[in-house]
mmCIF file of N, CA and C in Angstrom:
data_model
loop_
_atom_site.group_PDB
_atom_site.id
_atom_site.type_symbol
_atom_site.label_atom_id
_atom_site.label_comp_id
_atom_site.label_asym_id
_atom_site.label_seq_id
_atom_site.Cartn_x
_atom_site.Cartn_y
_atom_site.Cartn_z
ATOM 1 N N MET A 94 1.661 43.705 -60.153
ATOM 2 C CA MET A 94 1.959 42.243 -60.402
ATOM 3 C C MET A 94 1.097 41.451 -59.246
ATOM 4 N N SER A 95 0.369 40.599 -59.754
ATOM 5 C CA SER A 95 -0.431 39.843 -58.642
ATOM 6 C C SER A 95 0.256 38.510 -58.112
ATOM 7 N N LYS A 96 0.181 38.257 -57.095
ATOM 8 C CA LYS A 96 0.743 36.999 -56.681
ATOM 9 C C LYS A 96 -0.410 36.026 -56.623
ATOM 10 N N GLU A 97 -0.248 34.890 -57.122
ATOM 11 C CA GLU A 97 -1.404 33.663 -57.054
ATOM 12 C C GLU A 97 -1.070 33.075 -55.628
ATOM 13 N N ALA A 98 -2.238 32.726 -55.044
ATOM 14 C CA ALA A 98 -2.136 32.087 -53.819
ATOM 15 C C ALA A 98 -1.950 30.513 -54.217
ATOM 16 N N PRO A 99 -1.206 29.871 -53.282
ATOM 17 C CA PRO A 99 -0.987 28.432 -53.512
ATOM 18 C C PRO A 99 -2.226 27.780 -53.429
ATOM 19 N N ASN A 100 -2.330 26.725 -54.054
ATOM 20 C CA ASN A 100 -3.451 25.877 -53.869
ATOM 21 C C ASN A 100 -3.274 24.947 -52.779
ATOM 22 N N ASN A 101 -4.079 25.379 -51.857
ATOM 23 C CA ASN A 101 -3.971 24.633 -50.520
ATOM 24 C C ASN A 101 -5.289 23.818 -50.367
ATOM 25 N N LYS A 102 -5.942 23.538 -51.494
ATOM 26 C CA LYS A 102 -7.278 22.981 -51.365
ATOM 27 C C LYS A 102 -7.075 21.459 -51.199
ATOM 28 N N LEU A 103 -8.026 20.826 -50.194
ATOM 29 C CA LEU A 103 -7.888 19.505 -50.197
ATOM 30 C C LEU A 103 -9.364 18.870 -50.336
ATOM 31 N N PRO A 104 -9.509 18.301 -51.526
ATOM 32 C CA PRO A 104 -10.856 17.760 -51.898
ATOM 33 C C PRO A 104 -11.157 16.784 -50.885
ATOM 34 N N ARG A 105 -12.452 16.804 -50.436
ATOM 35 C CA ARG A 105 -13.016 15.892 -49.411
ATOM 36 C C ARG A 105 -12.628 14.427 -49.956
ATOM 37 N N HIS A 106 -13.050 14.008 -51.062
ATOM 38 C CA HIS A 106 -12.817 12.782 -51.467
ATOM 39 C C HIS A 106 -11.321 12.118 -51.417
ATOM 40 N N THR A 107 -10.345 13.113 -51.108
ATOM 41 C CA THR A 107 -8.934 12.590 -51.088
ATOM 42 C C THR A 107 -8.454 12.762 -49.521
ATOM 43 N N SER A 108 -9.411 13.307 -48.754
ATOM 44 C CA SER A 108 -8.946 13.558 -47.382
ATOM 45 C C SER A 108 -9.075 12.250 -46.562
ATOM 46 N N PHE A 109 -8.200 11.762 -46.043
ATOM 47 C CA PHE A 109 -8.311 10.384 -45.236
ATOM 48 C C PHE A 109 -9.077 10.866 -43.948
ATOM 49 N N GLY A 110 -9.048 12.021 -43.391
ATOM 50 C CA GLY A 110 -9.865 12.255 -42.222
ATOM 51 C C GLY A 110 -11.297 12.301 -42.632
ATOM 52 N N TRP A 111 -11.641 12.969 -43.773
ATOM 53 C CA TRP A 111 -12.946 13.021 -44.091
ATOM 54 C C TRP A 111 -13.478 11.686 -44.438
ATOM 55 N N LEU A 112 -12.824 10.898 -44.957
ATOM 56 C CA LEU A 112 -13.503 9.580 -45.352
ATOM 57 C C LEU A 112 -13.517 8.738 -44.129
ATOM 58 N N ILE A 113 -12.491 8.717 -43.065
ATOM 59 C CA ILE A 113 -12.763 8.030 -41.894
ATOM 60 C C ILE A 113 -13.916 8.675 -41.198
ATOM 61 N N ALA A 114 -14.220 9.916 -41.043
ATOM 62 C CA ALA A 114 -15.312 10.385 -40.361
ATOM 63 C C ALA A 114 -16.512 10.083 -41.067
ATOM 64 N N VAL A 115 -16.665 10.003 -42.350
ATOM 65 C CA VAL A 115 -17.657 9.636 -43.022
ATOM 66 C C VAL A 115 -18.212 8.057 -42.630
ATOM 67 N N LEU A 116 -17.021 7.414 -42.902
ATOM 68 C CA LEU A 116 -17.421 5.986 -42.480
ATOM 69 C C LEU A 116 -17.485 5.600 -41.035
ATOM 70 N N GLY A 117 -16.876 6.400 -40.279
ATOM 71 C CA GLY A 117 -17.314 6.225 -38.713
ATOM 72 C C GLY A 117 -18.719 6.631 -38.446
ATOM 73 N N GLY A 118 -19.292 7.722 -39.011
ATOM 74 C CA GLY A 118 -20.600 8.150 -38.817
ATOM 75 C C GLY A 118 -21.587 7.122 -39.487
ATOM 76 N N GLN A 119 -21.431 6.475 -40.610
ATOM 77 C CA GLN A 119 -22.182 5.495 -41.238
ATOM 78 C C GLN A 119 -22.254 4.275 -40.366
ATOM 79 N N MET A 120 -21.089 3.929 -39.915
ATOM 80 C CA MET A 120 -20.931 2.603 -39.079
ATOM 81 C C MET A 120 -21.754 2.849 -37.595
ATOM 82 N N ALA A 121 -21.711 4.125 -37.040
ATOM 83 C CA ALA A 121 -22.155 4.464 -35.852
ATOM 84 C C ALA A 121 -23.746 4.429 -36.073
ATOM 85 N N ASN A 122 -24.189 4.903 -37.119
ATOM 86 C CA ASN A 122 -25.722 4.920 -37.363
ATOM 87 C C ASN A 122 -26.200 3.529 -37.610
ATOM 88 N N GLY A 123 -25.303 2.594 -38.279
ATOM 89 C CA GLY A 123 -26.012 1.355 -38.508
ATOM 90 C C GLY A 123 -25.924 0.550 -37.266
ATOM 91 N N LEU A 124 -24.898 0.816 -36.405
ATOM 92 C CA LEU A 124 -24.811 -0.018 -35.086
ATOM 93 C C LEU A 124 -25.950 0.565 -34.235
ATOM 94 N N ASP A 125 -26.065 1.781 -34.285
ATOM 95 C CA ASP A 125 -27.190 2.366 -33.466
ATOM 96 C C ASP A 125 -28.534 1.850 -33.699
ATOM 97 N N SER A 126 -28.940 1.708 -34.900
ATOM 98 C CA SER A 126 -30.041 1.121 -35.263
ATOM 99 C C SER A 126 -30.305 -0.201 -34.814
ATOM 100 N N ARG A 127 -29.348 -1.077 -34.850
ATOM 101 C CA ARG A 127 -29.231 -2.446 -34.463
ATOM 102 C C ARG A 127 -29.425 -2.589 -32.907
ATOM 103 N N LEU A 128 -28.638 -1.460 -32.252
ATOM 104 C CA LEU A 128 -28.752 -1.582 -30.738
ATOM 105 C C LEU A 128 -30.092 -1.231 -30.178
ATOM 106 N N LYS A 129 -30.629 -0.295 -30.905
ATOM 107 C CA LYS A 129 -32.031 0.150 -30.533
ATOM 108 C C LYS A 129 -33.130 -0.943 -30.308
ATOM 109 N N GLU A 130 -32.868 -1.989 -31.325
ATOM 110 C CA GLU A 130 -33.716 -3.111 -31.277
ATOM 111 C C GLU A 130 -33.807 -3.849 -30.022
ATOM 112 N N ILE A 131 -32.483 -3.597 -29.254
ATOM 113 C CA ILE A 131 -32.460 -4.380 -27.920
ATOM 114 C C ILE A 131 -32.416 -3.478 -26.800
ATOM 115 N N GLY A 132 -32.915 -2.197 -27.150
ATOM 116 C CA GLY A 132 -33.095 -1.146 -25.879
ATOM 117 C C GLY A 132 -31.797 -0.439 -25.545
ATOM 118 N N LEU A 133 -30.771 -0.418 -26.348
ATOM 119 C CA LEU A 133 -29.500 0.288 -26.303
ATOM 120 C C LEU A 133 -29.455 1.374 -27.270
ATOM 121 N N HIS A 134 -28.188 2.118 -27.189
ATOM 122 C CA HIS A 134 -28.046 3.045 -28.178
ATOM 123 C C HIS A 134 -26.510 3.295 -28.274
ATOM 124 N N ILE A 135 -25.916 3.859 -29.217
ATOM 125 C CA ILE A 135 -24.602 4.033 -29.653
ATOM 126 C C ILE A 135 -23.810 4.719 -28.528
ATOM 127 N N GLY A 136 -24.401 5.601 -27.852
ATOM 128 C CA GLY A 136 -23.686 6.285 -26.771
ATOM 129 C C GLY A 136 -23.336 5.329 -25.710
ATOM 130 N N LEU A 137 -24.028 4.464 -25.231
ATOM 131 C CA LEU A 137 -23.754 3.457 -24.328
ATOM 132 C C LEU A 137 -22.737 2.269 -24.647
ATOM 133 N N TRP A 138 -22.598 2.135 -25.910
ATOM 134 C CA TRP A 138 -21.805 1.034 -26.478
ATOM 135 C C TRP A 138 -20.315 0.966 -26.103
ATOM 136 N N PRO A 139 -19.565 1.883 -26.216
ATOM 137 C CA PRO A 139 -18.201 1.964 -25.891
ATOM 138 C C PRO A 139 -17.954 1.371 -24.204
ATOM 139 N N THR A 140 -18.733 1.986 -23.395
ATOM 140 C CA THR A 140 -18.743 1.664 -21.998
ATOM 141 C C THR A 140 -19.205 0.031 -21.699
ATOM 142 N N LEU A 141 -20.234 -0.364 -22.285
ATOM 143 C CA LEU A 141 -20.673 -1.788 -22.180
ATOM 144 C C LEU A 141 -19.511 -2.724 -22.811
ATOM 145 N N PHE A 142 -19.124 -2.355 -23.937
ATOM 146 C CA PHE A 142 -18.000 -3.038 -24.676
ATOM 147 C C PHE A 142 -16.827 -3.236 -23.832
ATOM 148 N N ALA A 143 -16.421 -2.114 -23.229
ATOM 149 C CA ALA A 143 -15.344 -2.274 -22.295
ATOM 150 C C ALA A 143 -15.565 -3.152 -21.011
ATOM 151 N N LEU A 144 -16.719 -2.950 -20.540
ATOM 152 C CA LEU A 144 -17.050 -3.709 -19.382
ATOM 153 C C LEU A 144 -17.263 -5.247 -19.503
ATOM 154 N N TRP A 145 -17.522 -5.559 -20.770
ATOM 155 C CA TRP A 145 -17.831 -6.974 -21.150
ATOM 156 C C TRP A 145 -16.407 -7.630 -21.353
ATOM 157 N N GLU A 146 -15.473 -6.753 -21.672
ATOM 158 C CA GLU A 146 -13.952 -7.254 -21.643
ATOM 159 C C GLU A 146 -13.533 -7.446 -20.304
ATOM 160 N N GLU A 147 -13.800 -6.406 -19.288
ATOM 161 C CA GLU A 147 -13.303 -6.593 -17.836
ATOM 162 C C GLU A 147 -14.236 -5.664 -17.030
ATOM 163 N N GLU A 148 -14.555 -6.375 -16.063
ATOM 164 C CA GLU A 148 -15.444 -5.574 -15.080
ATOM 165 C C GLU A 148 -14.585 -5.149 -13.959
ATOM 166 N N GLY A 149 -15.176 -4.401 -13.153
ATOM 167 C CA GLY A 149 -14.362 -3.843 -11.954
ATOM 168 C C GLY A 149 -13.461 -2.600 -12.035
ATOM 169 N N LEU A 150 -13.727 -2.017 -13.300
ATOM 170 C CA LEU A 150 -12.869 -0.942 -13.701
ATOM 171 C C LEU A 150 -13.426 0.337 -12.949
ATOM 172 N N THR A 151 -12.464 1.304 -12.745
ATOM 173 C CA THR A 151 -12.806 2.697 -12.007
ATOM 174 C C THR A 151 -13.472 3.416 -13.199
ATOM 175 N N GLN A 152 -14.283 4.502 -12.834
ATOM 176 C CA GLN A 152 -14.607 5.409 -13.810
ATOM 177 C C GLN A 152 -13.608 5.966 -14.912
ATOM 178 N N THR A 153 -12.431 6.373 -13.966
ATOM 179 C CA THR A 153 -11.317 6.848 -14.691
ATOM 180 C C THR A 153 -10.682 5.937 -15.827
ATOM 181 N N GLU A 154 -10.626 4.603 -15.271
ATOM 182 C CA GLU A 154 -10.243 3.588 -16.209
ATOM 183 C C GLU A 154 -11.293 3.413 -17.365
ATOM 184 N N LEU A 155 -12.430 3.535 -17.224
ATOM 185 C CA LEU A 155 -13.397 3.400 -18.327
ATOM 186 C C LEU A 155 -13.198 4.475 -19.124
ATOM 187 N N ALA A 156 -13.190 5.771 -18.727
ATOM 188 C CA ALA A 156 -12.935 6.977 -19.616
ATOM 189 C C ALA A 156 -11.826 6.805 -20.422
ATOM 190 N N HIS A 157 -10.771 6.329 -19.970
ATOM 191 C CA HIS A 157 -9.388 6.122 -20.590
ATOM 192 C C HIS A 157 -9.617 5.119 -21.785
ATOM 193 N N ARG A 158 -10.231 3.910 -21.441
ATOM 194 C CA ARG A 158 -10.394 2.904 -22.292
ATOM 195 C C ARG A 158 -11.562 3.352 -23.518
ATOM 196 N N CYS A 159 -12.368 4.098 -23.078
ATOM 197 C CA CYS A 159 -13.372 4.440 -24.145
ATOM 198 C C CYS A 159 -13.123 5.609 -24.865
ATOM 199 N N GLN A 160 -11.854 6.391 -24.417
ATOM 200 C CA GLN A 160 -11.362 7.529 -24.871
ATOM 201 C C GLN A 160 -12.477 8.546 -25.003
ATOM 202 N N THR A 161 -13.203 8.678 -23.769
ATOM 203 C CA THR A 161 -14.292 9.778 -23.514
ATOM 204 C C THR A 161 -13.757 10.721 -22.331
ATOM 205 N N ALA A 162 -14.437 11.680 -22.323
ATOM 206 C CA ALA A 162 -14.098 12.674 -21.173
ATOM 207 C C ALA A 162 -14.637 12.203 -20.029
ATOM 208 N N HIS A 163 -14.089 12.419 -18.774
ATOM 209 C CA HIS A 163 -14.745 11.880 -17.491
ATOM 210 C C HIS A 163 -16.111 12.207 -17.336
ATOM 211 N N TYR A 164 -16.521 13.485 -17.585
ATOM 212 C CA TYR A 164 -18.010 13.849 -17.391
ATOM 213 C C TYR A 164 -18.981 13.078 -18.234
ATOM 214 N N THR A 165 -18.442 12.659 -19.458
ATOM 215 C CA THR A 165 -19.212 11.865 -20.494
ATOM 216 C C THR A 165 -19.411 10.624 -19.953
ATOM 217 N N THR A 166 -18.305 10.055 -19.333
ATOM 218 C CA THR A 166 -18.316 8.621 -18.725
ATOM 219 C C THR A 166 -19.333 8.626 -17.505
ATOM 220 N N THR A 167 -19.325 9.765 -16.848
ATOM 221 C CA THR A 167 -20.337 9.892 -15.682
ATOM 222 C C THR A 167 -21.697 9.848 -16.068
ATOM 223 N N ARG A 168 -22.074 10.513 -17.132
ATOM 224 C CA ARG A 168 -23.464 10.418 -17.689
ATOM 225 C C ARG A 168 -23.708 9.272 -18.183
ATOM 226 N N VAL A 169 -22.937 8.463 -18.924
ATOM 227 C CA VAL A 169 -23.245 7.108 -19.553
ATOM 228 C C VAL A 169 -23.437 6.245 -18.367
ATOM 229 N N LEU A 170 -22.616 6.179 -17.434
ATOM 230 C CA LEU A 170 -22.900 5.261 -16.166
ATOM 231 C C LEU A 170 -24.076 5.635 -15.602
ATOM 232 N N ASP A 171 -24.457 6.925 -15.509
ATOM 233 C CA ASP A 171 -25.746 7.228 -14.863
ATOM 234 C C ASP A 171 -26.898 6.624 -15.607
ATOM 235 N N SER A 172 -26.853 6.652 -17.012
ATOM 236 C CA SER A 172 -27.820 6.122 -17.898
ATOM 237 C C SER A 172 -27.833 4.553 -17.775
ATOM 238 N N LEU A 173 -26.601 3.830 -17.690
ATOM 239 C CA LEU A 173 -26.634 2.507 -17.466
ATOM 240 C C LEU A 173 -27.180 2.008 -16.204
ATOM 241 N N GLU A 174 -27.011 2.795 -15.112
ATOM 242 C CA GLU A 174 -27.539 2.417 -13.857
ATOM 243 C C GLU A 174 -29.000 2.520 -13.905
ATOM 244 N N LYS A 175 -29.457 3.587 -14.569
ATOM 245 C CA LYS A 175 -31.189 3.663 -14.532
ATOM 246 C C LYS A 175 -31.552 2.537 -15.506
ATOM 247 N N LEU A 176 -30.925 2.019 -16.369
ATOM 248 C CA LEU A 176 -31.328 0.753 -17.070
ATOM 249 C C LEU A 176 -31.001 -0.429 -16.422
ATOM 250 N N ASP A 177 -30.591 -0.430 -15.302
ATOM 251 C CA ASP A 177 -30.087 -1.512 -14.473
ATOM 252 C C ASP A 177 -29.127 -2.596 -15.290
ATOM 253 N N LEU A 178 -28.273 -1.835 -15.989
ATOM 254 C CA LEU A 178 -27.041 -2.702 -16.658
ATOM 255 C C LEU A 178 -25.833 -2.567 -15.979
ATOM 256 N N VAL A 179 -25.660 -1.748 -15.088
ATOM 257 C CA VAL A 179 -24.258 -1.654 -14.233
ATOM 258 C C VAL A 179 -24.573 -1.224 -12.834
ATOM 259 N N GLU A 180 -23.633 -1.455 -11.957
ATOM 260 C CA GLU A 180 -23.801 -0.960 -10.648
ATOM 261 C C GLU A 180 -22.386 -0.463 -10.171
ATOM 262 N N ARG A 181 -22.384 0.575 -9.304
ATOM 263 C CA ARG A 181 -21.201 1.080 -8.873
ATOM 264 C C ARG A 181 -21.050 0.497 -7.426
ATOM 265 N N ARG A 182 -19.625 0.053 -7.262
ATOM 266 C CA ARG A 182 -19.578 -0.561 -5.991
ATOM 267 C C ARG A 182 -18.236 0.294 -5.298
ATOM 268 N N ALA A 183 -18.193 0.334 -4.014
ATOM 269 C CA ALA A 183 -17.117 0.980 -3.349
ATOM 270 C C ALA A 183 -15.761 0.213 -3.648
ATOM 271 N N HIS A 184 -14.775 1.090 -4.073
ATOM 272 C CA HIS A 184 -13.489 0.575 -4.287
ATOM 273 C C HIS A 184 -12.865 0.139 -3.009
ATOM 274 N N PRO A 185 -11.960 -1.052 -2.992
ATOM 275 C CA PRO A 185 -11.516 -1.663 -1.999
ATOM 276 C C PRO A 185 -10.416 -0.747 -1.242
ATOM 277 N N THR A 186 -9.607 0.052 -1.992
ATOM 278 C CA THR A 186 -8.669 0.577 -1.361
ATOM 279 C C THR A 186 -8.682 2.329 -1.599
ATOM 280 N N SER A 187 -9.721 2.837 -2.181
ATOM 281 C CA SER A 187 -9.692 4.209 -2.464
ATOM 282 C C SER A 187 -11.288 4.608 -2.084
ATOM 283 N N ARG A 188 -11.433 5.567 -1.077
ATOM 284 C CA ARG A 188 -12.591 6.022 -0.583
ATOM 285 C C ARG A 188 -13.312 6.898 -1.701
ATOM 286 N N ARG A 189 -12.498 7.500 -2.546
ATOM 287 C CA ARG A 189 -13.010 8.263 -3.525
ATOM 288 C C ARG A 189 -13.502 7.657 -4.892
ATOM 289 N N ALA A 190 -13.010 6.424 -5.035
ATOM 290 C CA ALA A 190 -13.304 5.726 -6.416
ATOM 291 C C ALA A 190 -14.455 4.563 -6.105
ATOM 292 N N PHE A 191 -15.036 4.418 -7.257
ATOM 293 C CA PHE A 191 -15.892 3.250 -7.463
ATOM 294 C C PHE A 191 -15.605 2.416 -8.551
ATOM 295 N N GLN A 192 -15.735 0.935 -8.275
ATOM 296 C CA GLN A 192 -15.544 0.049 -9.409
ATOM 297 C C GLN A 192 -16.868 -0.125 -10.061
ATOM 298 N N ILE A 193 -16.920 -0.418 -11.462
ATOM 299 C CA ILE A 193 -18.027 -0.575 -12.033
ATOM 300 C C ILE A 193 -18.268 -2.121 -12.396
ATOM 301 N N PHE A 194 -19.292 -2.610 -12.276
ATOM 302 C CA PHE A 194 -19.746 -3.912 -12.556
ATOM 303 C C PHE A 194 -20.965 -4.045 -13.251
ATOM 304 N N LEU A 195 -20.953 -5.006 -14.231
ATOM 305 C CA LEU A 195 -22.292 -5.298 -14.823
ATOM 306 C C LEU A 195 -23.260 -5.983 -14.000
ATOM 307 N N THR A 196 -24.617 -5.831 -14.199
ATOM 308 C CA THR A 196 -25.526 -6.571 -13.572
ATOM 309 C C THR A 196 -25.844 -7.647 -14.373
ATOM 310 N N GLU A 197 -26.627 -8.765 -14.001
ATOM 311 C CA GLU A 197 -27.229 -9.864 -14.645
ATOM 312 C C GLU A 197 -27.676 -9.385 -15.915
ATOM 313 N N LYS A 198 -28.499 -8.328 -16.008
ATOM 314 C CA LYS A 198 -29.261 -7.819 -17.284
ATOM 315 C C LYS A 198 -28.090 -7.121 -18.220
ATOM 316 N N GLY A 199 -27.113 -6.588 -17.449
ATOM 317 C CA GLY A 199 -26.072 -6.075 -18.291
ATOM 318 C C GLY A 199 -25.172 -7.170 -18.935
ATOM 319 N N ARG A 200 -25.003 -8.223 -18.212
ATOM 320 C CA ARG A 200 -24.115 -9.425 -18.917
ATOM 321 C C ARG A 200 -25.036 -10.133 -19.944
ATOM 322 N N SER A 201 -26.290 -10.181 -19.878
ATOM 323 C CA SER A 201 -27.217 -10.813 -20.534
ATOM 324 C C SER A 201 -27.142 -10.216 -22.037
ATOM 325 N N LEU A 202 -26.898 -9.063 -22.177
ATOM 326 C CA LEU A 202 -26.945 -8.334 -23.410
ATOM 327 C C LEU A 202 -25.730 -8.395 -24.232
ATOM 328 N N GLU A 203 -24.683 -9.024 -23.637
ATOM 329 C CA GLU A 203 -23.321 -9.134 -24.252
ATOM 330 C C GLU A 203 -23.420 -9.809 -25.595
ATOM 331 N N ALA A 204 -24.077 -11.216 -25.677
ATOM 332 C CA ALA A 204 -23.976 -11.969 -26.744
ATOM 333 C C ALA A 204 -24.860 -11.275 -27.927
ATOM 334 N N GLU A 205 -26.120 -10.811 -27.775
ATOM 335 C CA GLU A 205 -26.779 -10.102 -28.653
ATOM 336 C C GLU A 205 -26.203 -8.905 -29.105
ATOM 337 N N GLY A 206 -25.483 -8.052 -28.336
ATOM 338 C CA GLY A 206 -24.932 -6.778 -28.519
ATOM 339 C C GLY A 206 -23.708 -6.974 -29.459
ATOM 340 N N THR A 207 -22.873 -7.879 -29.051
ATOM 341 C CA THR A 207 -21.717 -8.220 -29.970
ATOM 342 C C THR A 207 -22.049 -8.811 -31.287
ATOM 343 N N SER A 208 -23.020 -9.612 -31.214
ATOM 344 C CA SER A 208 -23.704 -10.181 -32.415
ATOM 345 C C SER A 208 -24.120 -9.093 -33.557
ATOM 346 N N ARG A 209 -24.760 -8.050 -33.032
ATOM 347 C CA ARG A 209 -25.093 -7.139 -33.832
ATOM 348 C C ARG A 209 -23.995 -6.165 -34.232
ATOM 349 N N ALA A 210 -23.046 -5.926 -33.517
ATOM 350 C CA ALA A 210 -21.832 -5.259 -33.849
ATOM 351 C C ALA A 210 -20.990 -6.034 -34.921
ATOM 352 N N ASN A 211 -20.900 -7.319 -34.797
ATOM 353 C CA ASN A 211 -20.298 -8.215 -35.719
ATOM 354 C C ASN A 211 -21.122 -7.991 -37.044
ATOM 355 N N GLU A 212 -22.428 -8.014 -37.046
ATOM 356 C CA GLU A 212 -23.180 -7.978 -38.231
ATOM 357 C C GLU A 212 -22.901 -6.518 -39.138
ATOM 358 N N CYS A 213 -22.777 -5.472 -38.196
ATOM 359 C CA CYS A 213 -22.484 -4.211 -38.749
ATOM 360 C C CYS A 213 -21.101 -4.240 -39.329
ATOM 361 N N ASN A 214 -20.187 -4.763 -38.718
ATOM 362 C CA ASN A 214 -18.903 -4.684 -39.211
ATOM 363 C C ASN A 214 -18.718 -5.567 -40.435
ATOM 364 N N GLN A 215 -19.453 -6.696 -40.547
ATOM 365 C CA GLN A 215 -19.516 -7.498 -41.680
ATOM 366 C C GLN A 215 -20.042 -6.705 -42.953
ATOM 367 N N GLU A 216 -21.214 -6.053 -42.658
ATOM 368 C CA GLU A 216 -21.822 -5.415 -43.629
ATOM 369 C C GLU A 216 -21.113 -4.383 -44.225
ATOM 370 N N PHE A 217 -20.293 -3.600 -43.492
ATOM 371 C CA PHE A 217 -19.421 -2.515 -44.020
ATOM 372 C C PHE A 217 -18.268 -3.147 -44.738
ATOM 373 N N LEU A 218 -17.710 -4.160 -44.204
ATOM 374 C CA LEU A 218 -16.477 -4.710 -44.876
ATOM 375 C C LEU A 218 -16.642 -5.871 -45.900
ATOM 376 N N SER A 219 -17.901 -5.960 -46.229
ATOM 377 C CA SER A 219 -18.181 -6.941 -47.125
ATOM 378 C C SER A 219 -17.595 -6.729 -48.615
ATOM 379 N N ALA A 220 -17.480 -5.487 -49.064
ATOM 380 C CA ALA A 220 -16.726 -5.207 -50.234
ATOM 381 C C ALA A 220 -15.415 -5.548 -50.264
ATOM 382 N N LEU A 221 -14.735 -5.890 -49.169
ATOM 383 C CA LEU A 221 -13.299 -6.283 -49.209
ATOM 384 C C LEU A 221 -13.116 -7.804 -49.126
ATOM 385 N N THR A 222 -12.023 -8.006 -49.643
ATOM 386 C CA THR A 222 -11.704 -9.596 -49.575
ATOM 387 C C THR A 222 -11.049 -9.677 -48.359
ATOM 388 N N PRO A 223 -10.994 -10.990 -47.755
ATOM 389 C CA PRO A 223 -10.517 -11.348 -46.504
ATOM 390 C C PRO A 223 -9.069 -10.723 -46.302
ATOM 391 N N GLU A 224 -8.181 -10.626 -47.371
ATOM 392 C CA GLU A 224 -6.887 -10.131 -47.251
ATOM 393 C C GLU A 224 -6.990 -8.637 -47.205
ATOM 394 N N GLU A 225 -7.828 -7.883 -47.935
ATOM 395 C CA GLU A 225 -7.993 -6.638 -47.869
ATOM 396 C C GLU A 225 -8.550 -6.109 -46.457
ATOM 397 N N ASN A 226 -9.323 -6.956 -45.794
ATOM 398 C CA ASN A 226 -9.892 -6.759 -44.686
ATOM 399 C C ASN A 226 -8.780 -6.822 -43.401
ATOM 400 N N ASP A 227 -8.126 -7.907 -43.565
ATOM 401 C CA ASP A 227 -6.776 -7.945 -42.670
ATOM 402 C C ASP A 227 -5.898 -6.775 -42.793
ATOM 403 N N GLU A 228 -5.625 -6.444 -44.015
ATOM 404 C CA GLU A 228 -4.656 -5.383 -44.208
ATOM 405 C C GLU A 228 -5.239 -3.935 -43.694
ATOM 406 N N LEU A 229 -6.542 -3.749 -43.902
ATOM 407 C CA LEU A 229 -7.086 -2.528 -43.460
ATOM 408 C C LEU A 229 -7.040 -2.464 -41.965
ATOM 409 N N HIS A 230 -7.326 -3.540 -41.307
ATOM 410 C CA HIS A 230 -7.350 -3.535 -39.792
ATOM 411 C C HIS A 230 -5.731 -3.356 -39.396
ATOM 412 N N LYS A 231 -4.753 -3.985 -39.921
ATOM 413 C CA LYS A 231 -3.394 -3.632 -39.672
ATOM 414 C C LYS A 231 -3.192 -2.107 -39.825
ATOM 415 N N LEU A 232 -3.414 -1.671 -41.060
ATOM 416 C CA LEU A 232 -3.126 -0.329 -41.335
ATOM 417 C C LEU A 232 -3.778 0.805 -40.268
ATOM 418 N N VAL A 233 -4.991 0.594 -40.073
ATOM 419 C CA VAL A 233 -5.636 1.446 -39.178
ATOM 420 C C VAL A 233 -5.041 1.301 -37.726
ATOM 421 N N ALA A 234 -4.982 0.101 -37.317
ATOM 422 C CA ALA A 234 -4.325 -0.107 -36.014
ATOM 423 C C ALA A 234 -2.816 0.594 -35.981
ATOM 424 N N LYS A 235 -2.112 0.572 -37.113
ATOM 425 C CA LYS A 235 -0.852 0.987 -37.061
ATOM 426 C C LYS A 235 -0.889 2.612 -36.901
ATOM 427 N N ILE A 236 -1.886 3.134 -37.613
ATOM 428 C CA ILE A 236 -2.110 4.612 -37.426
ATOM 429 C C ILE A 236 -2.598 5.033 -36.180
ATOM 430 N N ILE A 237 -3.351 4.171 -35.594
ATOM 431 C CA ILE A 237 -3.876 4.570 -34.196
ATOM 432 C C ILE A 237 -2.735 4.508 -33.072
ATOM 433 N N LYS A 238 -2.086 3.541 -33.276
ATOM 434 C CA LYS A 238 -0.901 3.363 -32.355
ATOM 435 C C LYS A 238 0.117 4.367 -32.355
ATOM 436 N N GLN A 239 0.460 5.049 -33.544
ATOM 437 C CA GLN A 239 1.404 6.106 -33.597
ATOM 438 C C GLN A 239 0.857 7.302 -32.959
ATOM 439 N N SER A 240 -0.456 7.491 -32.997
ATOM 440 C CA SER A 240 -1.018 8.909 -32.497
ATOM 441 C C SER A 240 -0.859 8.992 -31.053
#
């Protein structure tokens, strides 16, 4: 008597994780190609984006906001410093921490960088109605919030 194994297959086209990973990869590639036109790349984007929202963050705060490992944030900040886009300044109350600030050059890229990100978002969301776009944002934000 043979026992049949249960069908535990999950076709990729019905896997939410797979679909999100594919979409994320495609969007990252689209944004990366746009960013390269202004001398940046996708690896620098989360940190710059966070600093355009708020400067003076510590490396730990940046790692948390960008959802990256501390060592990754260190490497990104080193790259951004070499490009003269950010500077580390001594923290006023902690001898071990530094605050991260944009340079003039780093600030000057915000309008063009965010414009290119908006173009990328619009390109990928163009198949949706404005209502579907709003609903998609709400649903994804809801999923992220519960994790």
